[in-house]
Coordinates of C-alpha atoms and ligand atoms in Angstrom, one line a residue:
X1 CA -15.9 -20.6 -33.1
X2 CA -16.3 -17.3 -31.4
X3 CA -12.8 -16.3 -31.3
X4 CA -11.4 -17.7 -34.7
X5 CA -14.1 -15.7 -36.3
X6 CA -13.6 -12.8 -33.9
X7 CA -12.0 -10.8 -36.6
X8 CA -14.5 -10.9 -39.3
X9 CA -17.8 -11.7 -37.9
X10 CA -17.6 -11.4 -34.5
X11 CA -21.8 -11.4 -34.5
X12 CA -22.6 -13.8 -36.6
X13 CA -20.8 -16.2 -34.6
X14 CA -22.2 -15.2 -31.6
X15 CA -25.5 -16.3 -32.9
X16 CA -23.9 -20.0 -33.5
X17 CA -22.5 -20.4 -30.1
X18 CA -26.0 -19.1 -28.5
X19 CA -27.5 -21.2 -31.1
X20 CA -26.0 -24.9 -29.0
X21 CA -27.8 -25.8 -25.7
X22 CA -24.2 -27.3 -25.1
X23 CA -22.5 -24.0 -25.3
X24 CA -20.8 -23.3 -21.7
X25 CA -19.1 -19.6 -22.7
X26 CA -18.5 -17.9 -19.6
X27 CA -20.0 -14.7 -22.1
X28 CA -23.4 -16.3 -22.3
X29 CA -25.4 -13.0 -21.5
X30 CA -22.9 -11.5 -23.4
X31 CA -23.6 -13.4 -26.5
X32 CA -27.7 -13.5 -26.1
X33 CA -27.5 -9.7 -26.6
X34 CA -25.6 -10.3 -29.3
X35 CA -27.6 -12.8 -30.5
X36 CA -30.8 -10.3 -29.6
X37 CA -28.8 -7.2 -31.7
X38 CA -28.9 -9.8 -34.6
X39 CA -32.3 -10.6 -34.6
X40 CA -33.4 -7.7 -34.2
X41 CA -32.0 -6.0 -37.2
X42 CA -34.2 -7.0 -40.6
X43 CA -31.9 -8.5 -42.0
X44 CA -28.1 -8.1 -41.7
X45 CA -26.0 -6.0 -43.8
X46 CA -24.5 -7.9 -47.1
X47 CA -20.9 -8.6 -46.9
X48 CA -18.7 -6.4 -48.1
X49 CA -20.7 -3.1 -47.1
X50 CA -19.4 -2.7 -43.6
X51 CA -15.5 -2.4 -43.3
X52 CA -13.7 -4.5 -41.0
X53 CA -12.4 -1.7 -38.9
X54 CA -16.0 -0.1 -39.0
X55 CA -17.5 -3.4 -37.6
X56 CA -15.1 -3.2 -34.5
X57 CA -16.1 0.3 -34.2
X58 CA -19.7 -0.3 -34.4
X59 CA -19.6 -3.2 -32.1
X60 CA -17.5 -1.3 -29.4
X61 CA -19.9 1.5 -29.4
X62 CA -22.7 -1.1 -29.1
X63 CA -20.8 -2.6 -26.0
X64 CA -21.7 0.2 -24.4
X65 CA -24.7 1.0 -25.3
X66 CA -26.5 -2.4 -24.2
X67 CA -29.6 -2.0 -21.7
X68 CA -28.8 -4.3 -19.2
X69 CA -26.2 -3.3 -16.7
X70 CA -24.6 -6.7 -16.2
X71 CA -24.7 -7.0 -19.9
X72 CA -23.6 -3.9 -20.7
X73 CA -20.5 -4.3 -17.8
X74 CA -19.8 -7.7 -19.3
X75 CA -19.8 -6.5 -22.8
X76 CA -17.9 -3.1 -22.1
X77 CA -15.2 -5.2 -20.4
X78 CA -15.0 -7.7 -23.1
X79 CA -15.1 -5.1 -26.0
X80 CA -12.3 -3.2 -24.1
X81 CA -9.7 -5.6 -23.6
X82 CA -10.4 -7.6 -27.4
X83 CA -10.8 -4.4 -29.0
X84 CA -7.6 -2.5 -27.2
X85 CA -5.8 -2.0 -30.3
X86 CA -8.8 -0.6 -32.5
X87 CA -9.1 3.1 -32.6
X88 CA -12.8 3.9 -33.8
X89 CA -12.3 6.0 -36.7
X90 CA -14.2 8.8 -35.7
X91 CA -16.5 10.5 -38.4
X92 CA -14.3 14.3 -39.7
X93 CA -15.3 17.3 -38.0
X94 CA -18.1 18.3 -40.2
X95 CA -15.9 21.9 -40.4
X96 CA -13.1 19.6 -41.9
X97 CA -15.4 18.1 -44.8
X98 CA -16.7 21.3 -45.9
X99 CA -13.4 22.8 -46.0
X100 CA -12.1 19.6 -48.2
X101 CA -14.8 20.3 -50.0
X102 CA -14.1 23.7 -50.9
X103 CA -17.5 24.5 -50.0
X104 CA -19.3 27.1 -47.3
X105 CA -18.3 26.8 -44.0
X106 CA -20.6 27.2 -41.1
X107 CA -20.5 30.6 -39.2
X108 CA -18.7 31.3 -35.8
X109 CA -21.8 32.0 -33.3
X110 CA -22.9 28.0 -35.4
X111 CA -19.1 27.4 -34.3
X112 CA -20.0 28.6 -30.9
X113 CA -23.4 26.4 -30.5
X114 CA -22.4 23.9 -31.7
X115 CA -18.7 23.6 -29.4
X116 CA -21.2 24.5 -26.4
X117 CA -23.1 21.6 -27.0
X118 CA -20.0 19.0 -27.8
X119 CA -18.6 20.5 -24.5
X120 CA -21.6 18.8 -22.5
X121 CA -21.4 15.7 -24.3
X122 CA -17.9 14.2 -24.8
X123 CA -19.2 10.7 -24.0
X124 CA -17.0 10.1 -20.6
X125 CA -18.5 12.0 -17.8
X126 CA -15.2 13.5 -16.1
X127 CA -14.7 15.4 -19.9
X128 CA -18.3 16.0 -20.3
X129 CA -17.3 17.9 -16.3
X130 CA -14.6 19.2 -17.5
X131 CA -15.4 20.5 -20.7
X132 CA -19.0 21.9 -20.4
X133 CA -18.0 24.2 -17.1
X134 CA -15.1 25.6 -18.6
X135 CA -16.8 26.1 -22.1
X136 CA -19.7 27.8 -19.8
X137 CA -17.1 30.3 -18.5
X138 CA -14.9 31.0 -22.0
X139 CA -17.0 30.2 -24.9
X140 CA -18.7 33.4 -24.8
X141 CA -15.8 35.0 -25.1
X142 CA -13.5 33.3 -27.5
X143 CA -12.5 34.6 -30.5
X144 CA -13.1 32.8 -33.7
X145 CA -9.1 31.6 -33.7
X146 CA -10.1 30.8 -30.1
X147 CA -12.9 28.8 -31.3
X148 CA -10.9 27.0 -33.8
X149 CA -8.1 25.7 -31.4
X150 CA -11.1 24.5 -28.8
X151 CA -13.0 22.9 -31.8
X152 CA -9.5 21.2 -32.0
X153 CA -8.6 20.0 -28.9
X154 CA -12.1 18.4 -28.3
X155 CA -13.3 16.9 -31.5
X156 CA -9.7 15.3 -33.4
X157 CA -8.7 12.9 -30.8
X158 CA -10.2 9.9 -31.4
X159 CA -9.6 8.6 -27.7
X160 CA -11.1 10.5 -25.0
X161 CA -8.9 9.9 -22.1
X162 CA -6.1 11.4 -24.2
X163 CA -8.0 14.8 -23.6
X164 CA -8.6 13.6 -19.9
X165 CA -4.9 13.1 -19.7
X166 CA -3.4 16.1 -21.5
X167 CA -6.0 18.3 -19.3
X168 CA -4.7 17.2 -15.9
X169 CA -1.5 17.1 -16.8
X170 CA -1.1 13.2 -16.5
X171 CA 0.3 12.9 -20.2
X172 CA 2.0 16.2 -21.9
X173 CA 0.5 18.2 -24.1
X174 CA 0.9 17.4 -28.3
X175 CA 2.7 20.5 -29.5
X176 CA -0.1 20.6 -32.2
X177 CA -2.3 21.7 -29.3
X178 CA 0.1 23.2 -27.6
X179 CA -2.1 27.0 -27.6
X180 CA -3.3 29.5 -25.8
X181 CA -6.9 27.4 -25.3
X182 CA -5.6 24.6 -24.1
X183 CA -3.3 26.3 -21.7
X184 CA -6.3 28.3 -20.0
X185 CA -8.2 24.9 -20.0
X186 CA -5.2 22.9 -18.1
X187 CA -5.2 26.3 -15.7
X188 CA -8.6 26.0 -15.6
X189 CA -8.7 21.7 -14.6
X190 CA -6.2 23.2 -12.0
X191 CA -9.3 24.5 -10.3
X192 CA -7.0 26.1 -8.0
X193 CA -9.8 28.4 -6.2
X194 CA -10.7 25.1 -5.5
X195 CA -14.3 25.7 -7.5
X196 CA -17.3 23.3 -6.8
X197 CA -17.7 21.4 -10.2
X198 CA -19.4 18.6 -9.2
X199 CA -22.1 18.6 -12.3
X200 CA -22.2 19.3 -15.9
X201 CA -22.6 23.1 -16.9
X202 CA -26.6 23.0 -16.4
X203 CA -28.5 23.7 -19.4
X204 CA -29.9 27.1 -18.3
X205 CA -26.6 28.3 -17.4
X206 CA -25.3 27.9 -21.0
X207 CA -28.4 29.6 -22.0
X208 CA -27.3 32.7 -20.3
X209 CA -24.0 32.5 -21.1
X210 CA -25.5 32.2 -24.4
X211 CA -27.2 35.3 -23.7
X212 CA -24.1 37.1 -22.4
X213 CA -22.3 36.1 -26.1
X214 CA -25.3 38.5 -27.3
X215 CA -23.4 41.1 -26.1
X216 CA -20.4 40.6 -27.8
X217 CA -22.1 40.5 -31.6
X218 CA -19.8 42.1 -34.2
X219 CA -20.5 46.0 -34.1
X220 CA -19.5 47.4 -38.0
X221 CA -17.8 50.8 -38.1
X222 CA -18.6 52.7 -41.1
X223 CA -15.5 51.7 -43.4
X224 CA -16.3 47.9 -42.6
X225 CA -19.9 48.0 -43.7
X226 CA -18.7 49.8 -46.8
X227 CA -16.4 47.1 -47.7
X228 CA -18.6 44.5 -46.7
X229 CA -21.1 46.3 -49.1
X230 CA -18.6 46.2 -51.7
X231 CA -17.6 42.6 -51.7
X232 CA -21.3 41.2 -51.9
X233 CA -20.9 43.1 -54.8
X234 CA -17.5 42.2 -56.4
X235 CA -16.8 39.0 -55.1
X236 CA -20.2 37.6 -54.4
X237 CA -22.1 38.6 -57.4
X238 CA -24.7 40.3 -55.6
X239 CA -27.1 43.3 -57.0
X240 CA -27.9 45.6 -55.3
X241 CA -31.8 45.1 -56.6
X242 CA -31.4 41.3 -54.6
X243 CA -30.1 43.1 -51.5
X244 CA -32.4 45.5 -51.3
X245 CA -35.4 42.9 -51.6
X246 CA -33.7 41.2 -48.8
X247 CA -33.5 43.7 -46.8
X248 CA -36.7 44.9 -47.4
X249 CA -38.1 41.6 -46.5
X250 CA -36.3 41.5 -43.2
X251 CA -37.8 45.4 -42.4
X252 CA -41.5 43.9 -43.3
X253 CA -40.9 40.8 -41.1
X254 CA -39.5 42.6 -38.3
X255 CA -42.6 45.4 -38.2
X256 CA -44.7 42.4 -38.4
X257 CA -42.9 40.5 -35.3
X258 CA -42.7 43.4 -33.5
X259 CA -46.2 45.3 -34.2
X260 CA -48.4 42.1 -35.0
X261 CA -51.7 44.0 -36.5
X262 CA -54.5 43.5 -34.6
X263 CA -56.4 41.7 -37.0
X264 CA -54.3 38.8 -36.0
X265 CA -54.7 39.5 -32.1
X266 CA -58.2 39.9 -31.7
X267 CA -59.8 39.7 -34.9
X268 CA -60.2 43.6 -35.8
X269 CA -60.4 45.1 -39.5
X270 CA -58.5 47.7 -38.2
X271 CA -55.0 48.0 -40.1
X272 CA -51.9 49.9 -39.0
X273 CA -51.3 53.0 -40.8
X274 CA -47.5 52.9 -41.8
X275 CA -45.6 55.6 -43.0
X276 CA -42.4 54.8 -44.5
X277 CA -39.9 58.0 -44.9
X278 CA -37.4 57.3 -47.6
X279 CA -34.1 58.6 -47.9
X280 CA -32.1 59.2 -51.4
X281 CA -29.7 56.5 -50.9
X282 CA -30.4 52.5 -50.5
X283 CA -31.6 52.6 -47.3
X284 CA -35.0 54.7 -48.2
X285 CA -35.1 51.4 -51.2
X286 CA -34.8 49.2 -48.2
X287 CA -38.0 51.1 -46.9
X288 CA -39.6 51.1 -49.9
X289 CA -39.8 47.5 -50.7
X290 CA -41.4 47.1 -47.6
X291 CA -45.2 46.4 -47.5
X292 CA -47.5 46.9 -44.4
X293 CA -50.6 49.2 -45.1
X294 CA -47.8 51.6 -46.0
X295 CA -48.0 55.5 -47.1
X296 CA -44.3 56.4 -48.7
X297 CA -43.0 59.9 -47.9
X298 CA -40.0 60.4 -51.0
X299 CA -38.5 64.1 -50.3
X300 CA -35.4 63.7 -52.3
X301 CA -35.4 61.4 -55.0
X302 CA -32.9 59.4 -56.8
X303 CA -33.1 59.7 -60.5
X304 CA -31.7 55.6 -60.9
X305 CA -34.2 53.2 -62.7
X306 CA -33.9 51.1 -59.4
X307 CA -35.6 54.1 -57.4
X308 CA -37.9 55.1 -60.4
X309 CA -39.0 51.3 -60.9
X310 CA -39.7 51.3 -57.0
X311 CA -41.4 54.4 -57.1
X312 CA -43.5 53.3 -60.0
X313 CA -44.3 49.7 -57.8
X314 CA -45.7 51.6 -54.9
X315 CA -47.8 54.0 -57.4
X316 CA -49.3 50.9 -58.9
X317 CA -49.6 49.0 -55.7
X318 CA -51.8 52.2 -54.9
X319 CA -49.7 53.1 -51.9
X320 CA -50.3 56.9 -51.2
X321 CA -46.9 58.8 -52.0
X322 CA -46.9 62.1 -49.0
X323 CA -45.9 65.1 -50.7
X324 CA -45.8 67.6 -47.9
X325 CA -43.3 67.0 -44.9
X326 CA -45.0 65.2 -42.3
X327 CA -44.5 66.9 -38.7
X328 CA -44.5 65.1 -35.1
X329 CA -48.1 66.0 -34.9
X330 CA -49.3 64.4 -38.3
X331 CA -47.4 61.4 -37.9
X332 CA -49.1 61.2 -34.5
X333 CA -52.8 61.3 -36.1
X334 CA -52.4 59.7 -39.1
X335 CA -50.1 57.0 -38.1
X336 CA -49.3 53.9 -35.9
X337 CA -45.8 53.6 -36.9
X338 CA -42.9 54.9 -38.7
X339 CA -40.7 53.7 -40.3
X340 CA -37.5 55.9 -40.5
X341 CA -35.5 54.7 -44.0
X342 CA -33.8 57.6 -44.6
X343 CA -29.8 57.1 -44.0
X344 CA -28.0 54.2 -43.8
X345 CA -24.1 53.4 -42.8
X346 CA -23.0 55.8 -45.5
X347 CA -24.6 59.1 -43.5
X348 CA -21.9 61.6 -42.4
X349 CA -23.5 64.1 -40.1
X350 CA -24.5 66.4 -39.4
X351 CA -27.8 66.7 -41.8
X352 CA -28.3 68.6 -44.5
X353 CA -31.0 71.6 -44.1
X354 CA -33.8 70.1 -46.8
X355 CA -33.9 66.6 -44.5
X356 CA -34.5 68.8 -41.0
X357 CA -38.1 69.1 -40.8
X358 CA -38.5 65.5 -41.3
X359 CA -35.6 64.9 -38.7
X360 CA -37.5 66.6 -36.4
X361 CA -40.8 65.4 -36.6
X362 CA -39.1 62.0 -36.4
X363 CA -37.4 62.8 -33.4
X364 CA -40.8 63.9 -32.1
X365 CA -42.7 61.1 -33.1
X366 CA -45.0 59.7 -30.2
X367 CA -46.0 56.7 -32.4
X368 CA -43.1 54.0 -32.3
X369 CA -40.3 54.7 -35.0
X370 CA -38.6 51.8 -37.0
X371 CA -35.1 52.6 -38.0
X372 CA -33.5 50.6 -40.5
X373 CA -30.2 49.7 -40.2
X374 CA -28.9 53.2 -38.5
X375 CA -31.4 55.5 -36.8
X376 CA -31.1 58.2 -38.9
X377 CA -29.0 61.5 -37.7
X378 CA -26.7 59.5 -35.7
X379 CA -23.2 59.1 -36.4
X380 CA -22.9 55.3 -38.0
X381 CA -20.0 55.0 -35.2
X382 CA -20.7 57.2 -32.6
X383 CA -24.5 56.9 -32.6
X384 CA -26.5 60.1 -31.1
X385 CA -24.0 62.9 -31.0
X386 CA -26.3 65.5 -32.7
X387 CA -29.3 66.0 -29.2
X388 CA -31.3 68.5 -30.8
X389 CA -31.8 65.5 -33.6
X390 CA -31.7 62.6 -32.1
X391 CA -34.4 60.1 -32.7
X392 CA -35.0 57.7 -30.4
X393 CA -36.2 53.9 -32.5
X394 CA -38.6 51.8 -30.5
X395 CA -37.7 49.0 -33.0
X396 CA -33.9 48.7 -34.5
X397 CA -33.3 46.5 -37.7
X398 CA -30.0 46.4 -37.8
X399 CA -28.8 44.8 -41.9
X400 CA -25.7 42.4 -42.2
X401 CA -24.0 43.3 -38.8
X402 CA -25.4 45.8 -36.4
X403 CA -23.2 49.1 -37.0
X404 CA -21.6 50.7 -33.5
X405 CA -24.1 53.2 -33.2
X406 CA -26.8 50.3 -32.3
X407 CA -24.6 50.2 -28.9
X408 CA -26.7 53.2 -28.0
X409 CA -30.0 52.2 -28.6
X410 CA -32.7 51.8 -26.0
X411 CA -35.7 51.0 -27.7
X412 CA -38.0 47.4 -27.0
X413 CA -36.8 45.7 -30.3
X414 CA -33.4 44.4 -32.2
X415 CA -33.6 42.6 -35.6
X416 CA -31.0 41.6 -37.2
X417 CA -31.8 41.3 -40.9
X418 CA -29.7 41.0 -44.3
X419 CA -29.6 37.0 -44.5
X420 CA -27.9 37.0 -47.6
X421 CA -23.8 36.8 -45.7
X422 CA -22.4 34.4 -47.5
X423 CA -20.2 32.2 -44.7
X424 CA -16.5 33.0 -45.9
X425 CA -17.3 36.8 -46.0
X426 CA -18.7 36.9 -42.4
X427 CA -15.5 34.8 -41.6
X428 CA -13.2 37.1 -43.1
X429 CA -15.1 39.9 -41.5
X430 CA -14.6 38.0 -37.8
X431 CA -18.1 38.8 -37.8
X432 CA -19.5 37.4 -34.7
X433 CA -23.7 36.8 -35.7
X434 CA -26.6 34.7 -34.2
X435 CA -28.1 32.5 -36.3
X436 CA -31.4 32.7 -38.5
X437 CA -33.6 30.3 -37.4
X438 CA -35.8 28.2 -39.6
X439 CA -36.6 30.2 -42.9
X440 CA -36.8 33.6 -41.0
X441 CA -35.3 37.1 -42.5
X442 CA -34.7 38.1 -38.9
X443 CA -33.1 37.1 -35.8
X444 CA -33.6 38.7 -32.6
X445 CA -31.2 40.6 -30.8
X446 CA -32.7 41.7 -27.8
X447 CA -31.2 40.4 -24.7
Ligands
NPW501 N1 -24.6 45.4 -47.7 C1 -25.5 45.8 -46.9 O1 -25.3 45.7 -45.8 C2 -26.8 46.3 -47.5 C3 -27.2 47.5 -47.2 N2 -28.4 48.0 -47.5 C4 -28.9 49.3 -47.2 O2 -28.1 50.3 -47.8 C5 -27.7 51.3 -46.8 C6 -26.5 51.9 -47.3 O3 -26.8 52.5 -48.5 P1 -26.1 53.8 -49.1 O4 -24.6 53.5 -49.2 O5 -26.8 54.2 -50.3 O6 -26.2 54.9 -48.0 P2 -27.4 55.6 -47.3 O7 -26.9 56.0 -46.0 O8 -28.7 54.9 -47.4 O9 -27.7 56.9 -48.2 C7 -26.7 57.8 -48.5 C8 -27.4 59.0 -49.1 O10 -27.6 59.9 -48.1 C9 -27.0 61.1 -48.4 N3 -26.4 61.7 -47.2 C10 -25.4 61.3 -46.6 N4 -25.1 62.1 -45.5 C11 -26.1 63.1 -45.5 C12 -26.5 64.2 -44.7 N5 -25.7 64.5 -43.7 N6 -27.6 64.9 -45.0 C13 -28.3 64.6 -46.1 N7 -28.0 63.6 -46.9 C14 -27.0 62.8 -46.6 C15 -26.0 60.8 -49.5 O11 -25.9 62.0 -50.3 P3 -24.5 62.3 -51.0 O12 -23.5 62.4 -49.9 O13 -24.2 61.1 -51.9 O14 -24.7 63.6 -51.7 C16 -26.6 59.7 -50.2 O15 -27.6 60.1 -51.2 C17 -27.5 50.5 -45.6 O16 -27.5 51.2 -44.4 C18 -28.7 49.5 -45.7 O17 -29.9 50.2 -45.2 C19 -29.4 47.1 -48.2 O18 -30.1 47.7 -49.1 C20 -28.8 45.9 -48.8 C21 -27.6 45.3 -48.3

């Protein structure tokens, strides 16, 4: 009874032959945990539901995953050699579904994670070896063609030993794989400085490599963040009034992670003084939609509605607007932080006489500066070129991509903010991105 109905319902007939006292099947054990599988489901799934092939599949798997080791041995061995012929279809690469779909794809630092994590757990230990040491050593650093081919040669074969094979050379290579990954991975199984790799990449060791990928983030040069700017825009339907929000958003969240008021640390009424120094373009709107205990210093302003409307917000929020230029000294009484919103990525230095006095009391400042997306007077690319003018951020929120100027920067804290990137653009881009976690603005970038 148990092998006629193999085919089509290889459990329930388990449960009949466990079922007879008479029953001498050299599987017994084999069958109670069959038998115990059965039972213990509520009831079993109508016919029809679970496809044949998926059955085998499922019952393979379950082979292996019995309790008992004789069981499991037993059932591993008998599942192997009556299920030989069955490949288990093996669910798509999620990257594969969303592409059939048409729909968003995830980023490459998800990519990245995510391959890290596969790496450690390709369900035979020597690949799980394998795998998670040399993804320890070249994930970092892979490029986001890189990334693809690895995703590749890991996740489509449906048989595991075929990656164990094609890595040590005992079966060649398919030429779909045939790449520049899996070359450095067979040089790598080589192991020919004869490397101790006697346990799985440990978990702390992919945390730093995970910290070393943090430096290697994108860095935007000026024309990239201009196109990027454009194509949220164009393509992606953005306005600029949603951006800007965003952005905002992020700033606020950042100022709060990174200068928690100290109402919330010990209980005080005491509320940090802001001051938020707008520039004519979107970054001072960035600055302006943020929201502390904020005074807004507006030298040059931009006759838009967006500007006027945000002026006419922070008049009727009753946020003080500073008319006379603040020095190093004022900011320094009158002040806990700044916040320095005056040029973005589309500053060309060096800066225009009417914006010096606030440049320099910036630079000055002995209360910790904010400086949103570029601090401002430094070259978007180059970063501080101009010394008599160079502020120095404590806190960096760096919007979309952190431009090449953040290279330079020293200060205590990196935000990344701007989490409106819709997947395809940062993919196009190469862009090369932690990712937000939970329903943050803001990701970290500090090392
Ligand atoms: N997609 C994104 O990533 C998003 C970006 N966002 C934000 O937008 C920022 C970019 O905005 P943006 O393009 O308006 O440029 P930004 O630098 O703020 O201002 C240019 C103004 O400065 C002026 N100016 C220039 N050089 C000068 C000088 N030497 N001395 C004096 N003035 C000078 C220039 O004058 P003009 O040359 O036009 O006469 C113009 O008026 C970006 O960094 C980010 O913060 C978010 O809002 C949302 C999403």
């Amino acid at each position: 009874a148990y092998q006629s109905s193999f085919n089509s319902r290889l459990g329930f007939a388990a449960t009949a032959a466990a079922a007879s006292p008479a029953t001498e099947f050299p599987l017994q054990s084999t069958i109670n945990v069959l038998v115990e599988s059965r039972r213990s489901r509520v009831h079993p799934e109508p016919e029809g539901l679970e496809s044949l092939p998926d059955k085998k599949a499922r019952l393979l798997f379950a082979s292996r995953q019995r309790r008992l080791p004789d069981c499991a041995g037993l059932l591993h061995a008998f599942a192997d050699a009556r299920l030989e012929s069955i490949s288990p279809p093996l669910p798509l690469r999620k990257r594969q579904q969303q592409q059939q779909k048409n729909s968003a794809v995830e980023s490459v630092e998800q990519q990245r994670q995510r391959l890290l994590y596969q790496s450690r757990k390709r369900g035979m230990l020597e690949n799980g070896l394998l795998l998670s040491c040399f993804a320890d050593r070249h994930l970092p650093g892979m490029s986001p063609a890189q990334l693809d081919m690895y995703d590749a040669i890991i996740n489509e074969p449906s048989n595991d030993w075929d990656i164990f094979y094609w890595l040590t050379g005992a079966k060649p290579l398919p030429s779909r794989y045939d790449n520049e990954v899996a070359k450095a991975m067979i040089e790598f199984v080589r192991n020919e400085d004869r490397e101790s790799r006697i346990r799985n990449a440990l978990l702390s060791a992919a945390l730093a490599t995970s910290r070393a990928a943090m430096s290697s983030w994108t860095h935007l040069g000026q024309a990239s963040a201009v196109r990027i700017d454009e194509q949220l825009f164009a393509e992606y339907g953005f306005s600029v009034e949603q951006l800007m929000e965003l952005a905002g958003l992020a700033c606020a969240q950042a100022v709060h992670r990174a200068y928690p008021p100290a109402s919330e640390l010990d209980g005080s009424t005491s509320r940090p003084r802001v001051l938020i120094c707008c520039g004519p373009g979107n970054n001072g709107g960035d600055g302006a939609r943020f929201g502390y205990s904020p005074s807004v210093y507006y030298p040059k302003r931009t006759d838009k509605p967006l500007y006027r409307n945000l002026l006419k917000q922070c008049i009727g929020s009753g946020i003080p607007i500073v008319e006379s230029h603040p020095t190093a000294a004022t900011m320094a009484a009158d002040y806990d932080i700044v916040v320095d919103a005056l040029f973005g990525f589309s500053f060309k230095p060096p800066v225009r006489p009417e914006f010096e006095a606030v440049m320099s009391a910036l630079s000055g400042a002995s209360v910790p500066v904010v400086s949103i997306d570029v601090p401002s007077g430094w070259d978007v690319e180059l970063g501080p070129v101009l010394e008599t003018q160079s502020i120095q951020p404590d806190c960096l929120v760096s919007l979309t991509a952190p431009k090449m100027c953040a290279k330079h920067f020293t200060g205590r804290h990196h935000f990344l903010g701007g989490r409106f990137v819709p997947p395809e653009l940062a993919r196009s881009f190469s862009l090369n991105l932690p990712c937000y976690p939970g329903c943050e603005q803001i990701v970290s970038l500090n090392n």
